[in-house]
Short mmCIF file of C-alpha atoms in Angstrom, two decimals:
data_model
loop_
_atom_site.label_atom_id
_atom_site.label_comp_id
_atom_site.label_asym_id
_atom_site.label_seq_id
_atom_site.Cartn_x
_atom_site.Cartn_y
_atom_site.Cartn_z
CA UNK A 3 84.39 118.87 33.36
CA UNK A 4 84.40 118.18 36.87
CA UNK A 5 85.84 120.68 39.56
CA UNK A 6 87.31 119.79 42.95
CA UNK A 7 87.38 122.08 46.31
CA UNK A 8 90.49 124.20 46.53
CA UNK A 9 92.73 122.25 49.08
CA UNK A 10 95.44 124.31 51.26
CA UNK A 11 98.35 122.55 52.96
CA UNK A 12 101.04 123.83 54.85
CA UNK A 13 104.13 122.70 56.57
CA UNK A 14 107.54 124.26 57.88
CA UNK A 15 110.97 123.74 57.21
CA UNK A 16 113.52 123.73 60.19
CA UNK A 17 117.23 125.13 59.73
CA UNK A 18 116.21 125.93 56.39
CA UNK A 19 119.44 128.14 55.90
CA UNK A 20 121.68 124.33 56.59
CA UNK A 21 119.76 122.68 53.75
CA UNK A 22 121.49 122.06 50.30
CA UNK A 23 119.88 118.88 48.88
CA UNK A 24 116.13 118.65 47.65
CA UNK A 25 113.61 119.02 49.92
CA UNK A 26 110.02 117.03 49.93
CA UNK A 27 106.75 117.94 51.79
CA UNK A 28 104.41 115.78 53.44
CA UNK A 29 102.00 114.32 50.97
CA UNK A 30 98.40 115.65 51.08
CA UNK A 31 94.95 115.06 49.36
CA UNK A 32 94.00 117.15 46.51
CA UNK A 33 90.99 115.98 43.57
CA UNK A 34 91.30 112.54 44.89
CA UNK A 35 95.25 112.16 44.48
CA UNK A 36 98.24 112.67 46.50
CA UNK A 37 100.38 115.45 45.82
CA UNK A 38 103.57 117.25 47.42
CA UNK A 39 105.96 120.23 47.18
CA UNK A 40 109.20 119.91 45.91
CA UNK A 41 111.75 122.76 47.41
CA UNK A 42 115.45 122.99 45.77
CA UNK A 43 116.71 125.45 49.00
CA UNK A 44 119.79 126.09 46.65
CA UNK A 45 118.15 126.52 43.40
CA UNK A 46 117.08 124.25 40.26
CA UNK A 47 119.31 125.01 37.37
CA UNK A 48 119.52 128.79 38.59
CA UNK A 49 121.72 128.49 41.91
CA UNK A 50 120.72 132.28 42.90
CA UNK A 51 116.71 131.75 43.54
CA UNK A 52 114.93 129.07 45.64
CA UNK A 53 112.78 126.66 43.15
CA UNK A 54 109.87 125.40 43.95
CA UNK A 55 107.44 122.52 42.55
CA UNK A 56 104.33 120.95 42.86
CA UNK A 57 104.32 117.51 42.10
CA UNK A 58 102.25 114.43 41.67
CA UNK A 59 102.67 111.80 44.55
CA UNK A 60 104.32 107.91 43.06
CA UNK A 61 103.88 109.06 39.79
CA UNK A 62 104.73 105.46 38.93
CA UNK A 63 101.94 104.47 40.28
CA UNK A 64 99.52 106.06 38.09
CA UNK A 65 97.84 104.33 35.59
CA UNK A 66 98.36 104.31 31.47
CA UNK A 67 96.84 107.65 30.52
CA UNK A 68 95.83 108.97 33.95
CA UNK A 69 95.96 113.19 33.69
CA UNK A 70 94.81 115.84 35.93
CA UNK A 71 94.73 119.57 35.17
CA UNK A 72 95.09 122.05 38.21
CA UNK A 73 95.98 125.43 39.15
CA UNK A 74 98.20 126.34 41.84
CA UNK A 75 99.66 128.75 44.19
CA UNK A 76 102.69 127.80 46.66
CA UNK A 77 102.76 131.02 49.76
CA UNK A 78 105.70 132.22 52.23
CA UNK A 79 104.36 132.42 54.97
CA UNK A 80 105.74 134.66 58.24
CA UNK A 81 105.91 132.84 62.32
CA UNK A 82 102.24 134.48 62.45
CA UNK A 83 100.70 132.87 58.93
CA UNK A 84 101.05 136.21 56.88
CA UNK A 85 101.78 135.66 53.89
CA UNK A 86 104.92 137.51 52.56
CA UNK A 87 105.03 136.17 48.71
CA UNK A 88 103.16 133.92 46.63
CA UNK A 89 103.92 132.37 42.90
CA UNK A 90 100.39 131.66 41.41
CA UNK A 91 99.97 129.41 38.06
CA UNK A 92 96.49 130.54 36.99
CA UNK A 93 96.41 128.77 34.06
CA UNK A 94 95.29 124.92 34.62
CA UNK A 95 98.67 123.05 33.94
CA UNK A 96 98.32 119.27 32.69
CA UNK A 97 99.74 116.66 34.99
CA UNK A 98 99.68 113.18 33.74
CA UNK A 99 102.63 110.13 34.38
CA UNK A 100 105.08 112.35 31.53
CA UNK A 101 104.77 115.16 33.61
CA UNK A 102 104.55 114.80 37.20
CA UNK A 103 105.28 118.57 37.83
CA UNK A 104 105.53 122.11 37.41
CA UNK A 105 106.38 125.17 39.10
CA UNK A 106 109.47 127.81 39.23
CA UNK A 107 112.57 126.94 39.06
CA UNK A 108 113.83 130.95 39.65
CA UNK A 109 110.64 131.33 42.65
CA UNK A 110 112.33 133.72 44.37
CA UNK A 111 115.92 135.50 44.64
CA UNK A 112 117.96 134.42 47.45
CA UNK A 113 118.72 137.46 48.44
CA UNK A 114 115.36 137.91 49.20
CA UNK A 115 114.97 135.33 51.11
CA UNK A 116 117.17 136.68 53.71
CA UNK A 117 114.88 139.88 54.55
CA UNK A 118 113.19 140.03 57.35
CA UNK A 119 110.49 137.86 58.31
CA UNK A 120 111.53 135.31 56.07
CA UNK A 121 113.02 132.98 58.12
CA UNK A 122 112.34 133.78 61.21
CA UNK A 123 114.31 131.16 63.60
CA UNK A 124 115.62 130.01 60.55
CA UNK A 125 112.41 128.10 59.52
CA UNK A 126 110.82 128.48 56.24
CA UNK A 127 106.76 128.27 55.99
CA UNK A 128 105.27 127.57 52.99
CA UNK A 129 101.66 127.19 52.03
CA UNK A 130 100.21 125.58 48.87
CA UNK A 131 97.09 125.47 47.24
CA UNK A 132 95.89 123.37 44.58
CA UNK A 133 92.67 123.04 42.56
CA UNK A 134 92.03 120.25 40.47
CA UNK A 135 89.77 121.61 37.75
CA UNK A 136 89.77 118.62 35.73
CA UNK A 137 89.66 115.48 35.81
CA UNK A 138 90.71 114.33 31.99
CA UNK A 139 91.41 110.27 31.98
CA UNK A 140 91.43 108.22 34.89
CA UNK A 141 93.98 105.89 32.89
CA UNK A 142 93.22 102.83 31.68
CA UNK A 143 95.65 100.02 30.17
CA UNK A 144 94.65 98.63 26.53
CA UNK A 145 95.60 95.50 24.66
CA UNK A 146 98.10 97.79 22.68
CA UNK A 147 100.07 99.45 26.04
CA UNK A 148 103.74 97.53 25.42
CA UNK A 149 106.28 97.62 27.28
CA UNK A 150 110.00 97.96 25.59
CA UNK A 151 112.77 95.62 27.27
CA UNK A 152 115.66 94.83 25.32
CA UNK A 153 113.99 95.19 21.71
CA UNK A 154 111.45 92.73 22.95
CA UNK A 155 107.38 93.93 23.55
CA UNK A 156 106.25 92.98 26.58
CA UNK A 157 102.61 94.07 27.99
CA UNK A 158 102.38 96.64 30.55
CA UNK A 159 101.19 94.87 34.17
CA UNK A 160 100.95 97.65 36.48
CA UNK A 161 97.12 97.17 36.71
CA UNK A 162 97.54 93.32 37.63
CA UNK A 163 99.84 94.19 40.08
CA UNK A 164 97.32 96.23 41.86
CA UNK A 165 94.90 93.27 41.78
CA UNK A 166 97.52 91.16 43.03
CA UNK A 167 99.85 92.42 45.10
CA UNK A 168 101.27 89.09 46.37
CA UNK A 169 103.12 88.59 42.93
CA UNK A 170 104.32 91.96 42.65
CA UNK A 171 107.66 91.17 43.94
CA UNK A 172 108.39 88.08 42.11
CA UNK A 173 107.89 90.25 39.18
CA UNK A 174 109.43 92.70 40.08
CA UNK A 175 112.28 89.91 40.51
CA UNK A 176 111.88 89.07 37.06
CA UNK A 177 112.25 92.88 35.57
CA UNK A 178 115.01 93.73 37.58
CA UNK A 179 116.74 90.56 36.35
CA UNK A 180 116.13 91.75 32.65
CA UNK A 181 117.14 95.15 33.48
CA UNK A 182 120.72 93.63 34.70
CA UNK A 183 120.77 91.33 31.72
CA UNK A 184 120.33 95.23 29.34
CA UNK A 185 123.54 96.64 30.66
CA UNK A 186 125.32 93.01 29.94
CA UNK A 187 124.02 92.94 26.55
CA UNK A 188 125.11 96.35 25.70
CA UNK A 189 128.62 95.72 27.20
CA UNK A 190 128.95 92.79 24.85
CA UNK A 191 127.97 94.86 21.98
CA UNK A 192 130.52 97.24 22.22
CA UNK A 193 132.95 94.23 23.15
CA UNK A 194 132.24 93.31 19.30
CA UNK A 195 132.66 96.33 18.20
CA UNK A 196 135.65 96.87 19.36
CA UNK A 197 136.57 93.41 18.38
CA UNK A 198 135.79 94.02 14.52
CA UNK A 199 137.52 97.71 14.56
CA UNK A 200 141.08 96.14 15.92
CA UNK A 201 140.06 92.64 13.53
CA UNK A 202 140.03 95.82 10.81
CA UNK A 203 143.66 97.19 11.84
CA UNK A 204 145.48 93.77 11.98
CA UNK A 205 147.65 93.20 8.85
CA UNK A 206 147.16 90.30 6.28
CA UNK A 207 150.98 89.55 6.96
CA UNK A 208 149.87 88.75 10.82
CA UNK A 209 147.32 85.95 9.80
CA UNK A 210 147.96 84.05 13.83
CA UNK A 211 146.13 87.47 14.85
CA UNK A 212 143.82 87.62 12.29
CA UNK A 213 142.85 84.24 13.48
CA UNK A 214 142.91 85.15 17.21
CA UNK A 215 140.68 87.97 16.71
CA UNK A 216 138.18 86.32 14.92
CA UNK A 217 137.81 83.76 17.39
CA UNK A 218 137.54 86.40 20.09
CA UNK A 219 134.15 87.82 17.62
CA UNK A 220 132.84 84.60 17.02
CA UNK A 221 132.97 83.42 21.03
CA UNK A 222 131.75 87.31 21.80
CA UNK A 223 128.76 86.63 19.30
CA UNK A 224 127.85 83.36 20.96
CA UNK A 225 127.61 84.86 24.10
CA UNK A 226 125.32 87.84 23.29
CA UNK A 227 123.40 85.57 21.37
CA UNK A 228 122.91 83.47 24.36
CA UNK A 229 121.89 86.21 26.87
CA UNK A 230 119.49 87.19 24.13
CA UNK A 231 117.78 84.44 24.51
CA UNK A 232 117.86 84.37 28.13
CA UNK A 233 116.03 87.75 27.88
CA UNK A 234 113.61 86.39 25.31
CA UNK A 235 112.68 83.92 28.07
CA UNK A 236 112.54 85.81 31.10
CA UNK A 237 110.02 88.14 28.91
CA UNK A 238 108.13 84.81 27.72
CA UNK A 239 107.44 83.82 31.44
CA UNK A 240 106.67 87.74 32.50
CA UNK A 241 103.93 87.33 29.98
CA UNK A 242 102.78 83.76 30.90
CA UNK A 243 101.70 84.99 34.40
CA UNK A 244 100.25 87.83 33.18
CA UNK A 245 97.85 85.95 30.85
CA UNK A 246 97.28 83.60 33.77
CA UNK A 247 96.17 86.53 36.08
CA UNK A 248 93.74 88.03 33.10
CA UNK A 249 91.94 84.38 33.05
CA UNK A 250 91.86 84.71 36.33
CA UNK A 251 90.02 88.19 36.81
CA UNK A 252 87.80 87.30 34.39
CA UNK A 253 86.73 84.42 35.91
CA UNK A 254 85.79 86.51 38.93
CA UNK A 255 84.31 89.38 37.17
CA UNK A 256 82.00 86.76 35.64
CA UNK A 257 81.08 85.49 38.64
CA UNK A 258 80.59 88.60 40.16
CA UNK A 259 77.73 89.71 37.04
#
């Protein structure tokens, strides 16, 4: 087990009575990783009490398997640094890429919030502090990480993209391309579906719409089959570079021996 310094951060939030939407700290350093505070000013699922989270920073980021466990504390603060109210989480709460965050979504009554000393100048100070008591995986990505697109596998490149950060956007490119082609291919299947459900209700006696409908299913059929395959091969190429850029790093961990 490895423990980490308590870290403390604190920041304000101006015309905190005028906010509605979620609010997001600065990020600061805690056990090696960035972290922030989450504030809902109008509540989380309970609209009476201010909710508040602590949460891991570009939790996409993080690699396969990465987890942290911490304990926490997030203060109110008055204009002069005392502290009117704290929520503590003793326990050490597991953060990992699932989970990017915990806390209290019913922190502390609204009501409450409107005493005195609260919001003094309508600005809201809050104070957190973290300690990383664990570090449990750094995350690492295995030959069996796969990635799901479109009932195809395709391996997970986040690591590569670290290591080469000049092809991260023509991949990106690529994914965002097979995302788009997702919603087309589910469109289409419920274009056949509804296709075979009215072929269903036509009568035998009205054989020229029989006929029509068919067609319609058969030219629906050749079309999903050919943005299937367009997927297939956008995933293909995706995994050609990748196997290129493992050659490659290699190579230069090789060289580097």
């Amino acid at each position: 087990m490895e423990d980490h310094k308590p870290t403390s951060f604190t920041f304000e939030i101006d015309n905190f009575s005028d906010k509605d939407s979620v609010i997001s700290s600065p990020n600061f350093l805690s056990g090696g990783r960035e972290w922030y505070v989450r504030v809902h000013p109008k509540g989380d699922r309970i609209d009476d009490h201010l909710s508040l989270y602590l949460c891991v920073a570009n939790p996409e980021s993080l690699r396969f398997g990465w987890k942290r466990r911490a304990s926490f504390s997030i203060l109110l603060l008055n204009q002069s640094g005392k502290e009117l109210y704290r929520k503590d989480e003793f326990s050490c709460q597991l953060f990992c890429a699932q989970t990017s965050s915990w806390g209290w979504p019913n922190a502390l009554p609204l009501k409450k919030l409107q005493e005195k000393g609260f919001l003094e100048k309508n600005k809201l100070i809050l104070k957190v502090q973290v300690k990383v008591a664990e570090v449990v995986d750094e995350g690492d990505v295995t030959g069996n990480e796969m990635l799901d697109v479109n009932g195809f596998q395709a391996a997970s490149v986040s690591w590569i993209f670290v290591e080469h950060p000049d092809i991260a956007i023509n991949a990106q490119n690529e994914l965002i391309e097979l995302t788009e082609a997702g919603f087309k291919l589910d469109w289409l299947k419920i274009r056949l579906d509804e296709a075979f459900l009215e072929s269903k209700k036509a009568t035998d006696d009205d054989g020229s719409r029989v006929q029509e409908l068919e067609e319609h299913i058969k030219n629906l059929k050749l079309e999903l089959n050919k943005e299937q395959t367009k997927s297939a091969a956008q995933i293909f190429s995706l995994e050609q570079t990748v196997s290129s850029l493992k050659d490659e790093l290699m190579k230069k961990n090789a060289k580097a021996l």
